[in-house]
XYZ file of N, CA, C and O in Angstrom:
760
model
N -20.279 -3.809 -9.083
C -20.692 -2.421 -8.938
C -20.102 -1.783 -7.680
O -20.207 -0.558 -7.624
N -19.385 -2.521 -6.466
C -19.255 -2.245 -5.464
C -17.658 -1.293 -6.020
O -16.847 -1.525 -6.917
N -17.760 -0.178 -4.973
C -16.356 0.417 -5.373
C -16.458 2.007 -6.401
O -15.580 2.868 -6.387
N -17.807 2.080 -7.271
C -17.936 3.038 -7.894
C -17.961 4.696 -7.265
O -18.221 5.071 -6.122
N -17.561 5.555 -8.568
C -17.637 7.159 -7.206
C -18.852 7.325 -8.441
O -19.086 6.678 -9.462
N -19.399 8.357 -7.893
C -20.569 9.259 -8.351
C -20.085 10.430 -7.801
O -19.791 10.564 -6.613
N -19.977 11.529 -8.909
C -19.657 12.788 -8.550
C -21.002 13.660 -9.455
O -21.292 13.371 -10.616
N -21.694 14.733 -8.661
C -22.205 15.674 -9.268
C -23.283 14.645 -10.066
O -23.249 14.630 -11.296
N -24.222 13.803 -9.353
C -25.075 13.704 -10.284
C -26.273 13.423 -9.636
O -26.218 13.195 -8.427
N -27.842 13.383 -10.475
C -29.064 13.618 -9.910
C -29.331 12.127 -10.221
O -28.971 11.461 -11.191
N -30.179 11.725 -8.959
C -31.018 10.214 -8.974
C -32.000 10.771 -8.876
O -32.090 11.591 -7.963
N -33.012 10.580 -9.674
C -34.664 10.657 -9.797
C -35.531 9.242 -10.258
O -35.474 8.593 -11.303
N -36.421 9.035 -8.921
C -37.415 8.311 -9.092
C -36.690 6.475 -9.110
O -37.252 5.575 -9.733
N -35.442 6.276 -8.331
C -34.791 5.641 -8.596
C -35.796 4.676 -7.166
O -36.051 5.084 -6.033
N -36.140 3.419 -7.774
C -36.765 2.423 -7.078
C -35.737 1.534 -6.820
O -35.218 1.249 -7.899
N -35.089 0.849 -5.724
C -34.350 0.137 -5.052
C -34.500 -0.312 -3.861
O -33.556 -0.304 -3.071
N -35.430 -0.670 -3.610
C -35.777 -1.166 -2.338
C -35.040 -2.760 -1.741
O -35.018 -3.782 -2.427
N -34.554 -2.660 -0.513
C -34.351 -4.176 0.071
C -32.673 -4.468 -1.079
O -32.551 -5.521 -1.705
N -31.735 -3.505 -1.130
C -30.939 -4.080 -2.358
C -29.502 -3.931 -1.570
O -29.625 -3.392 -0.471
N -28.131 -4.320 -1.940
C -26.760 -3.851 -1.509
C -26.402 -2.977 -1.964
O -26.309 -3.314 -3.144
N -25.996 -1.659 -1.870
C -25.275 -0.549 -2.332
C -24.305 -0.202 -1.577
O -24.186 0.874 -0.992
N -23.281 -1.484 -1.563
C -22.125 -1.138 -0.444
C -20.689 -0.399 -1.103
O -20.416 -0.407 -2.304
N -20.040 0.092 -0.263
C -18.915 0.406 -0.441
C -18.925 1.628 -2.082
O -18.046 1.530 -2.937
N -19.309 1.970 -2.114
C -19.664 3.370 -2.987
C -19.620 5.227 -2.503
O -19.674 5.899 -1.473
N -19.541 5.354 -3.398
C -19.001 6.953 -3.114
C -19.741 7.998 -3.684
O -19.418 8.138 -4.863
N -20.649 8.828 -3.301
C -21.741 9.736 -3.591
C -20.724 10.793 -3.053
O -20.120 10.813 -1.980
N -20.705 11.848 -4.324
C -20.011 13.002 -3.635
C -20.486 14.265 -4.565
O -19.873 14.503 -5.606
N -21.769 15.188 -4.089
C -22.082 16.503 -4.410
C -23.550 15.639 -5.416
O -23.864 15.931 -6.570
N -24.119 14.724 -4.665
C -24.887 14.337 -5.517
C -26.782 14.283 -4.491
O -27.014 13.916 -3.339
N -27.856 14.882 -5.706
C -29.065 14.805 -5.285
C -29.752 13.458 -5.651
O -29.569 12.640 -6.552
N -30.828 13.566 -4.345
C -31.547 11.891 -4.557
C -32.980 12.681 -4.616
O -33.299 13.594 -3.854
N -33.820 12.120 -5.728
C -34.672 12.846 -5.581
C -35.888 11.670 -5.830
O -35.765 10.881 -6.767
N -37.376 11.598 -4.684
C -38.045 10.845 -4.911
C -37.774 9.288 -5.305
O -38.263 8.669 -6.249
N -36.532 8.664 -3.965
C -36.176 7.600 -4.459
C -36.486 6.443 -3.213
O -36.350 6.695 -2.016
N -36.897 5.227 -3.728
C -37.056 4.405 -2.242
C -35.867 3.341 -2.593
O -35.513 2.638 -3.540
N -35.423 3.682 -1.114
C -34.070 2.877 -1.050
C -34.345 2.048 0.180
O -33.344 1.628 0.760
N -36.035 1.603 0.896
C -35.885 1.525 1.878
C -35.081 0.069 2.106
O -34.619 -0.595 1.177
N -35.014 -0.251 3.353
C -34.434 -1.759 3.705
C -33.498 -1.456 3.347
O -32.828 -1.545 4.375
N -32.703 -1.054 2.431
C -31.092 -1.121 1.507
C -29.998 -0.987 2.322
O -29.902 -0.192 3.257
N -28.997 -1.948 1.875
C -28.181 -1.725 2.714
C -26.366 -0.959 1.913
O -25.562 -1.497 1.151
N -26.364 0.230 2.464
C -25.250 1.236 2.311
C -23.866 1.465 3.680
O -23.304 2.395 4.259
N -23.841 -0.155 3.662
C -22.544 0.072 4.610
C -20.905 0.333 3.736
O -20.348 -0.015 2.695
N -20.677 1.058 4.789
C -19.277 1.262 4.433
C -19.498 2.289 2.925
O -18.559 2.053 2.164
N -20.431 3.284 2.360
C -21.119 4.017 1.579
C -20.285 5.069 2.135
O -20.027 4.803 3.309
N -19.620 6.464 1.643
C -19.769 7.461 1.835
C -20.277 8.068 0.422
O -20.218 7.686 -0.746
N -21.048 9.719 1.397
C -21.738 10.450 1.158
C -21.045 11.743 1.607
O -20.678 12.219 2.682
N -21.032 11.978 0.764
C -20.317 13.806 0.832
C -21.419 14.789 0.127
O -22.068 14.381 -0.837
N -21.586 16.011 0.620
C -22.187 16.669 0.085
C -23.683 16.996 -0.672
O -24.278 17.921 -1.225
N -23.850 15.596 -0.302
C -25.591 15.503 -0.603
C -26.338 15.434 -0.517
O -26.562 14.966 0.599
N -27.637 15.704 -1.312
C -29.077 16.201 -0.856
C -30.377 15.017 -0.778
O -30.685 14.760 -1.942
N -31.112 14.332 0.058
C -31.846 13.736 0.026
C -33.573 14.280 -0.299
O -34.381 14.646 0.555
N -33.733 14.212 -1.390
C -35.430 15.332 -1.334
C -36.663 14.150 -1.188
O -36.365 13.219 -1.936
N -37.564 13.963 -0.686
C -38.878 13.313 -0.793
C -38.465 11.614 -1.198
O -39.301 10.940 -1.800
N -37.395 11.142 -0.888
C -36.809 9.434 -0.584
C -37.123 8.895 0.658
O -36.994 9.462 1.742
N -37.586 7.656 0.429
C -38.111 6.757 1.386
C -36.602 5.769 2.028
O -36.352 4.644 1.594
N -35.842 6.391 2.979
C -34.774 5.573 3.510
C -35.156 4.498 4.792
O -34.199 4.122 5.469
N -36.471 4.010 5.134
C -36.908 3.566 6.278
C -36.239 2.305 6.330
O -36.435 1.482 5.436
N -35.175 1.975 7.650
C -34.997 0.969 7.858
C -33.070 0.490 7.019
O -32.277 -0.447 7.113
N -33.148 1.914 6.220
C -31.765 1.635 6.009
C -30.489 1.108 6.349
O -30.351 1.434 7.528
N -29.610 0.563 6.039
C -28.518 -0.046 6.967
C -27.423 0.802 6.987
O -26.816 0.747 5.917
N -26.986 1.486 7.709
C -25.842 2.842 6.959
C -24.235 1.981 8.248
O -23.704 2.689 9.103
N -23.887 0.746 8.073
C -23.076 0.143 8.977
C -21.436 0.621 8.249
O -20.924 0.224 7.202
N -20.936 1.573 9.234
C -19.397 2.281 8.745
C -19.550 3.581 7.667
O -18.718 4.457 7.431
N -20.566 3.444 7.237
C -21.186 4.788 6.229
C -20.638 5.980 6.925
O -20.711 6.176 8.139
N -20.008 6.864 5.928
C -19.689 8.214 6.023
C -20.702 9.250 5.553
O -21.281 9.329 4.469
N -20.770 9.959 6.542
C -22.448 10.675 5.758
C -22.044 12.424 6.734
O -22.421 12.990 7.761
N -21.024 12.686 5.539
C -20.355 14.200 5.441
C -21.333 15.344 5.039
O -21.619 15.519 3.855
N -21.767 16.002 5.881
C -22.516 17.369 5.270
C -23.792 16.601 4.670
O -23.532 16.216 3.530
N -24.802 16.334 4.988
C -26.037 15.318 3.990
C -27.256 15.916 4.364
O -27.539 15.808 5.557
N -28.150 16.598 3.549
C -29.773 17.187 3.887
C -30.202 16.042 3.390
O -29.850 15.312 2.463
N -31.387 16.025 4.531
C -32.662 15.418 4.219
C -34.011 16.279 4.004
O -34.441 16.986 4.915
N -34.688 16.178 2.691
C -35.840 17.059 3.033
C -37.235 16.244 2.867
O -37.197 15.350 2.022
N -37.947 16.353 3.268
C -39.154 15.370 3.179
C -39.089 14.280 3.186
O -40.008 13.541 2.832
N -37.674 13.808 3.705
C -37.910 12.376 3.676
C -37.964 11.155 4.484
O -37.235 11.246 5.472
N -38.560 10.097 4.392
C -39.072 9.057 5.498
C -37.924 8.380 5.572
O -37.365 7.826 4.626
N -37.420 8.430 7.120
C -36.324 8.088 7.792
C -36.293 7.054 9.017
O -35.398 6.889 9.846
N -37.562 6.389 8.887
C -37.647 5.686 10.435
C -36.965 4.295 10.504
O -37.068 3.445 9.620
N -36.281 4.162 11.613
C -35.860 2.837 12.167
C -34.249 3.116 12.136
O -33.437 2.410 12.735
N -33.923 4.233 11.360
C -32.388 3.837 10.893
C -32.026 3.991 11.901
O -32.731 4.493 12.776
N -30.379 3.467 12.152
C -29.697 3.388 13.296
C -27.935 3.944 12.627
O -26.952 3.360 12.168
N -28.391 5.633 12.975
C -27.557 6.264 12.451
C -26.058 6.195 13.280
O -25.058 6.311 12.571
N -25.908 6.054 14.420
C -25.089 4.996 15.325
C -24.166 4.855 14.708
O -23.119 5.386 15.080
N -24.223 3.950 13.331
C -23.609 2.142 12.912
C -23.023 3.630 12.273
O -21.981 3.065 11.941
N -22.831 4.831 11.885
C -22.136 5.513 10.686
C -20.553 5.985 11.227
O -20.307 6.130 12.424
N -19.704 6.161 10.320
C -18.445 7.036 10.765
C -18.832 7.695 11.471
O -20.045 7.907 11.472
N -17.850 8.430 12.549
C -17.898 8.989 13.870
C -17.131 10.665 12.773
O -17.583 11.775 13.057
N -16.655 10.607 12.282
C -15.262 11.301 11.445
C -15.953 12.322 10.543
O -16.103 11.834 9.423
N -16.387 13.463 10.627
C -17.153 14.555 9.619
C -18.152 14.051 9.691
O -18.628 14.463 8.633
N -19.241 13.183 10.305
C -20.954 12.919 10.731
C -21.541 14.590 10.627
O -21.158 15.432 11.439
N -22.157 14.795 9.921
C -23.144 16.177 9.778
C -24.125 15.728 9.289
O -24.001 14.788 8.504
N -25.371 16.234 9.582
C -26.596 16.069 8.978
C -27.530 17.202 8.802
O -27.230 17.968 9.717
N -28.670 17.823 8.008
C -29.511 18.206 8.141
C -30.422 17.794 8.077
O -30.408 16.686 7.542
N -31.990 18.377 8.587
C -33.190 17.204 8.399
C -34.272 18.390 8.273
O -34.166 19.329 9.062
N -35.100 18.392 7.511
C -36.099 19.469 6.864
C -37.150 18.371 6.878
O -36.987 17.236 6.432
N -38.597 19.006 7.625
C -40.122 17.897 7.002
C -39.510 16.701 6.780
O -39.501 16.310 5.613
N -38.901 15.899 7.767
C -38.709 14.301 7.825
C -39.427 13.781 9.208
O -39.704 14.278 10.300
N -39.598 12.306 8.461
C -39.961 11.329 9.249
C -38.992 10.801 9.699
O -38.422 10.184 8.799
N -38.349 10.690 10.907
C -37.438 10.246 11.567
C -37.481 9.442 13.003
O -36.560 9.393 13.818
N -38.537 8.939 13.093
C -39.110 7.860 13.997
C -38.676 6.552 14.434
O -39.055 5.521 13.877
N -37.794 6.578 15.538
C -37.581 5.295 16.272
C -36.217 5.406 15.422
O -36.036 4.226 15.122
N -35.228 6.084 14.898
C -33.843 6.651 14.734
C -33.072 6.314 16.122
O -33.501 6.528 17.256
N -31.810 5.727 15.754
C -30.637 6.059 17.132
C -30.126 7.061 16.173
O -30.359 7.087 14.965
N -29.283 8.013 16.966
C -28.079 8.856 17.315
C -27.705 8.565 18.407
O -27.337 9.592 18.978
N -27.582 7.586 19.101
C -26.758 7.321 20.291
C -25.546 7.521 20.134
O -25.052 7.042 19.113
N -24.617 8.322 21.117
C -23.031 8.460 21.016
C -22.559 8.955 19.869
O -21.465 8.771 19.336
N -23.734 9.781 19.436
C -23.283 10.768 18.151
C -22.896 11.885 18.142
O -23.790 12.682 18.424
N -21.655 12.457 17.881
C -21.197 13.871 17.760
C -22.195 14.925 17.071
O -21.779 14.896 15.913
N -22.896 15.525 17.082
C -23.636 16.049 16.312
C -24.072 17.924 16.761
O -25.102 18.598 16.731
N -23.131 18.083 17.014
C -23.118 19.817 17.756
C -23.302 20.749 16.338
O -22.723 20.635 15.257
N -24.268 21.645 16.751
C -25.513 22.622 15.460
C -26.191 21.577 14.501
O -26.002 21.840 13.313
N -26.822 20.627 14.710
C -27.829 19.626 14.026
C -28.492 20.375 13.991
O -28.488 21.003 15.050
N -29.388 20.855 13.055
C -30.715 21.691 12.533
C -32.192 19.936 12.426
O -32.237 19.028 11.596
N -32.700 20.087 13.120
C -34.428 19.661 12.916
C -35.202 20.498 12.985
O -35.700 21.052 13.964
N -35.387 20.675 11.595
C -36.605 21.825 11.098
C -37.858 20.823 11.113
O -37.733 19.828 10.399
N -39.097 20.966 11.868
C -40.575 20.350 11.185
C -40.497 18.882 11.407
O -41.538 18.280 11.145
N -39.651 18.283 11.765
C -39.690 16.605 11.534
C -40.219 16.017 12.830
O -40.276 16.690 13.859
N -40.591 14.792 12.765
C -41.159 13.793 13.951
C -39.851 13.138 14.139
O -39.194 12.509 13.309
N -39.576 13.406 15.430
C -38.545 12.152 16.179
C -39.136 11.592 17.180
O -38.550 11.718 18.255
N -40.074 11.033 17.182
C -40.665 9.825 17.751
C -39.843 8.936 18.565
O -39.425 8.238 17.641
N -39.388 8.522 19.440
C -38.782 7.579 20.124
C -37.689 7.147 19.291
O -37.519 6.042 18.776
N -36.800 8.429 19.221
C -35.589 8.294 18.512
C -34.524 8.518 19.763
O -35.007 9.141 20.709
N -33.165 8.106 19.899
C -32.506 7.536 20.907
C -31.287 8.437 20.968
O -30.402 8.093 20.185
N -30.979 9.688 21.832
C -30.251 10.274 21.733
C -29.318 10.440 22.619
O -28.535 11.386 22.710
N -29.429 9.245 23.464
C -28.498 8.907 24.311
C -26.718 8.983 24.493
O -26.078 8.502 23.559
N -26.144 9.417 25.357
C -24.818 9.943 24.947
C -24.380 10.837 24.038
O -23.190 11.149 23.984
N -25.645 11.537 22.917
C -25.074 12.070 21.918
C -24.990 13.383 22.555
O -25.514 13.620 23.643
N -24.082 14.553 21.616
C -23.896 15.437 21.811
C -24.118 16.839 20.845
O -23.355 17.239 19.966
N -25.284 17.396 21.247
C -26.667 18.073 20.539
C -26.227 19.309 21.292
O -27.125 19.802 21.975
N -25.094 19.907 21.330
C -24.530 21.119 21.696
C -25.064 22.190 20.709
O -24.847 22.046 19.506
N -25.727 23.216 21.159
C -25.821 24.437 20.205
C -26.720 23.259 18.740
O -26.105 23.165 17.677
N -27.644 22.746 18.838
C -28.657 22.335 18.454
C -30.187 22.914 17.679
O -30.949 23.483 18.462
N -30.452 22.850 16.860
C -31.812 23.313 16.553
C -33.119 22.647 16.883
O -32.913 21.635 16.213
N -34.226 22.460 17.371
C -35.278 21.437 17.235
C -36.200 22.036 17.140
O -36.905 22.217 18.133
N -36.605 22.683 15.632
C -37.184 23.495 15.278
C -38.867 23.338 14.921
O -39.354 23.070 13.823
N -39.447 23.546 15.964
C -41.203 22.905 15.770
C -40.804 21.333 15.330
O -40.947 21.016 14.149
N -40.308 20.370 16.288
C -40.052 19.149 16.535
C -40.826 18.612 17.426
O -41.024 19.052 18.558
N -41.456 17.292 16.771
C -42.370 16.253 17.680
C -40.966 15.433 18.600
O -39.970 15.043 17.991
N -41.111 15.283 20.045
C -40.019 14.172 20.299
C -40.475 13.400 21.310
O -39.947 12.970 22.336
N -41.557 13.302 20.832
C -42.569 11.877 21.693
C -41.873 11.128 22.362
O -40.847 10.803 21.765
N -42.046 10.456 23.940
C -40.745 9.263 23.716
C -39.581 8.979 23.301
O -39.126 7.837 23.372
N -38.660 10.419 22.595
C -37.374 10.301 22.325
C -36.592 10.087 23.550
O -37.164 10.467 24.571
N -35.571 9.636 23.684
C -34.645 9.065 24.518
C -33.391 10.076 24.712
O -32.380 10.162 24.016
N -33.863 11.030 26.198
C -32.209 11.783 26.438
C -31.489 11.061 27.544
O -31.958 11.273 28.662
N -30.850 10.563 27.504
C -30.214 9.838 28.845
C -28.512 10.340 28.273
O -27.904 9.968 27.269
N -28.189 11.101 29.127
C -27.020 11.513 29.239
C -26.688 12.434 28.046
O -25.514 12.283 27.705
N -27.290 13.251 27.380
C -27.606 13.984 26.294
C -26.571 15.508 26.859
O -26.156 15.859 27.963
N -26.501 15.889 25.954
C -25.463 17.478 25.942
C -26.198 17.851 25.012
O -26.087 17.484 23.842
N -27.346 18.926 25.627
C -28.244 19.960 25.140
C -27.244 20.892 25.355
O -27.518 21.655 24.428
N -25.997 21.540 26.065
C -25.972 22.522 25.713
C -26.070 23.688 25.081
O -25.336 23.735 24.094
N -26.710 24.668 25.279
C -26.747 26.018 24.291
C -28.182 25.336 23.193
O -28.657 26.276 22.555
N -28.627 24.502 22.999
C -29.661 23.743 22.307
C -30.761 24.390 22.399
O -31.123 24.783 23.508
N -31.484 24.627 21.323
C -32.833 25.282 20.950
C -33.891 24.916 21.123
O -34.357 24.723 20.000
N -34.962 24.569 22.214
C -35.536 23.487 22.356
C -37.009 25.028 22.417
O -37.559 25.081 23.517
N -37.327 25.680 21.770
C -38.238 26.675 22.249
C -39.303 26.625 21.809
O -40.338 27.060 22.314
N -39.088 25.810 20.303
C -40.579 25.369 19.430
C -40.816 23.534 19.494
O -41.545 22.926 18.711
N -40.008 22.892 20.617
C -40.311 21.807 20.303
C -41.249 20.824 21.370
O -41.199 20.939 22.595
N -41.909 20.067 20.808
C -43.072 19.694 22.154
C -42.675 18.646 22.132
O -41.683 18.429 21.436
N -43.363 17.430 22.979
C -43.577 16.192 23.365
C -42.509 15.885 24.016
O -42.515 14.654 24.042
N -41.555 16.277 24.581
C -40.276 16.121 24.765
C -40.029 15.568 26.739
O -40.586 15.994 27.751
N -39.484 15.018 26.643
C -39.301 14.616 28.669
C -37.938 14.378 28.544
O -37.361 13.502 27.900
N -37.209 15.854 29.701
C -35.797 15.668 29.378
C -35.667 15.535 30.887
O -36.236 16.329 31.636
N -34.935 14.551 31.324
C -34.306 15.125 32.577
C -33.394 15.731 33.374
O -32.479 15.004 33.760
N -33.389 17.013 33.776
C -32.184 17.831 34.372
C -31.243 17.517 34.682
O -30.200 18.051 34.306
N -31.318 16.475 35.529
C -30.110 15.985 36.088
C -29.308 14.694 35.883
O -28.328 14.286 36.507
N -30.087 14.056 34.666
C -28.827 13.397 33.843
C -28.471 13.695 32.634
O -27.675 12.990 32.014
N -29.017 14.787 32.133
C -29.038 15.432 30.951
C -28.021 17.152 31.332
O -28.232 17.856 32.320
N -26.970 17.443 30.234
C -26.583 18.555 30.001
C -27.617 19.315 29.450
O -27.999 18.990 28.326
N -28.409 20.724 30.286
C -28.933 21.287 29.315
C -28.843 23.157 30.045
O -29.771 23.804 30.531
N -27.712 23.479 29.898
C -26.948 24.793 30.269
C -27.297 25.149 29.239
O -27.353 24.413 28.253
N -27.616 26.399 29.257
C -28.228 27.998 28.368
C -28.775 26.906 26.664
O -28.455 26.989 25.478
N -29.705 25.989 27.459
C -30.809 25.174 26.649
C -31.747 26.380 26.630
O -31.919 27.045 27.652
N -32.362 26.669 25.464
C -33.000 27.296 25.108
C -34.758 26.435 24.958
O -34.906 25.549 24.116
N -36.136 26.939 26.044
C -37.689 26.277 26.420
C -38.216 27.316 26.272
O -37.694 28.424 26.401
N -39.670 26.986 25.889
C -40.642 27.850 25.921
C -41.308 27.834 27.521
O -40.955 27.006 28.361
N -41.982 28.537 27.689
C -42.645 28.133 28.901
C -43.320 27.325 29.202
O -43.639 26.872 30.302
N -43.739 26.958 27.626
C -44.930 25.447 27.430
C -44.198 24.472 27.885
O -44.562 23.786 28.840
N -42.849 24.259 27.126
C -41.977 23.149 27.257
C -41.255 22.868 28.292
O -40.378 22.005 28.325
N -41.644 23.697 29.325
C -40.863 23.336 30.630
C -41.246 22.614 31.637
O -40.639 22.382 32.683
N -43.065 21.990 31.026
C -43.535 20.674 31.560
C -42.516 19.532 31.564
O -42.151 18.718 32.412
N -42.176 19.804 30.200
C -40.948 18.262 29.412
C -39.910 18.017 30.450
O -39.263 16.979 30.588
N -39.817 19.342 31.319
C -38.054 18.929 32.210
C -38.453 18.344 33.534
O -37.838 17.493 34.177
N -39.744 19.023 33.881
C -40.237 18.394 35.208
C -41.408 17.047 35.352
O -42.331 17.058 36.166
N -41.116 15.852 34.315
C -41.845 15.421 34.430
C -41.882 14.322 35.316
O -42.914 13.873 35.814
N -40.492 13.807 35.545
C -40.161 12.840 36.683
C -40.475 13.187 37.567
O -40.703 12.273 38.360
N -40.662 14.256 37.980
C -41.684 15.152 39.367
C -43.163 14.363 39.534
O -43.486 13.672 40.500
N -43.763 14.572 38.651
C -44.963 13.767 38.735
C -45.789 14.790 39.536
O -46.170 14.610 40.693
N -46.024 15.893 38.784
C -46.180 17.497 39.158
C -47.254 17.926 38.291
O -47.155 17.994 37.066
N -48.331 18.225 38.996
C -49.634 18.846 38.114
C -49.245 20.547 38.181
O -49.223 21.401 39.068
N -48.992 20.507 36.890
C -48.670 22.141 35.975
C -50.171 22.310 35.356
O -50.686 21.615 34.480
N -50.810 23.580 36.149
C -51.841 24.195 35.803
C -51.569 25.670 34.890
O -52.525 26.343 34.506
């Protein structure tokens, strides 16, 4: 099975959990209500497609191309988006669970997070230029050396960024959220 393309077609309700789906080619295709968790999709590209209400927790995406790809409602935790092509990496993410995620050293300039939890997800080195984090949980997410530039950070809470190892020029805070930048201060904000 390894080697197949899929063009233009809908997966519904497709149960696959813990399985190999390597070296395959998804291109303009929807996943709808599918658990693929544990699975491993290395060396997988993905062009053009839509993830709706699929359970990907823990996925293996090692050399995966994942071109232009929405996620909407769907449970995303552990993956280590990292391991994917560096080469057309785009993502969207709508109402996902995305908890304890790397993007470390990820190109990722206008990423849209609409509504989702990034929980102690690892965004270290990546580059979140002109960014969305749109009513975003980021508990414990990880900026260490991060390029917020121009980045939308105005609806997003839980967040501890630090100024000065972090890029975050015409970063866009609420006034709430400007606890998040001074917290290495160790500064009572009344």
């Amino acid at each position: 099975m390894e080697g197949q393309i899929h063009t233009d077609k809908t997966f519904d309700k497709v149960v696959y959990p813990n399985k190999e789906v390597k070296n395959r080619e998804f291109e303009n295709c929807t996943f709808k209500n599918c658990d693929f968790s544990e699975s491993n999709f290395a060396s997988t590209r993905f062009t053009d497609c839509t993830f709706i209400g699929c359970n990907l927790a823990m996925v293996k995406l090692g050399h995966a191309t994942i071109n232009n790809v929405e996620f909407k409602e769907c449970k995303l935790t552990g993956i280590n988006f990292s391991e994917c092509e560096d080469f057309l990496f785009t993502v969207f993410f709508e109402n996902c669970l995305l908890d304890y995620a790397s993007f470390a050293k990820k190109k990722m300039a206008k990423t849209k997070f609409i509504r989702s939890s990034l929980k102690g997800v690892d965004f270290s080195n990546t580059n979140l230029t002109s960014s969305l984090f749109e009513d975003t949980d980021l508990e414990r997410a990880v900026f260490n050396y991060t390029n917020l530039t121009s980045a939308d950070l105005s609806s997003a809470y839980n967040f501890d960024i630090d100024p000065e190892i972090n890029t975050i020029k015409k970063a866009k805070f609420s006034q709430y959220g400007l606890q998040g930048l001074l917290t290495k201060y160790n500064l009572q904000i009344v």
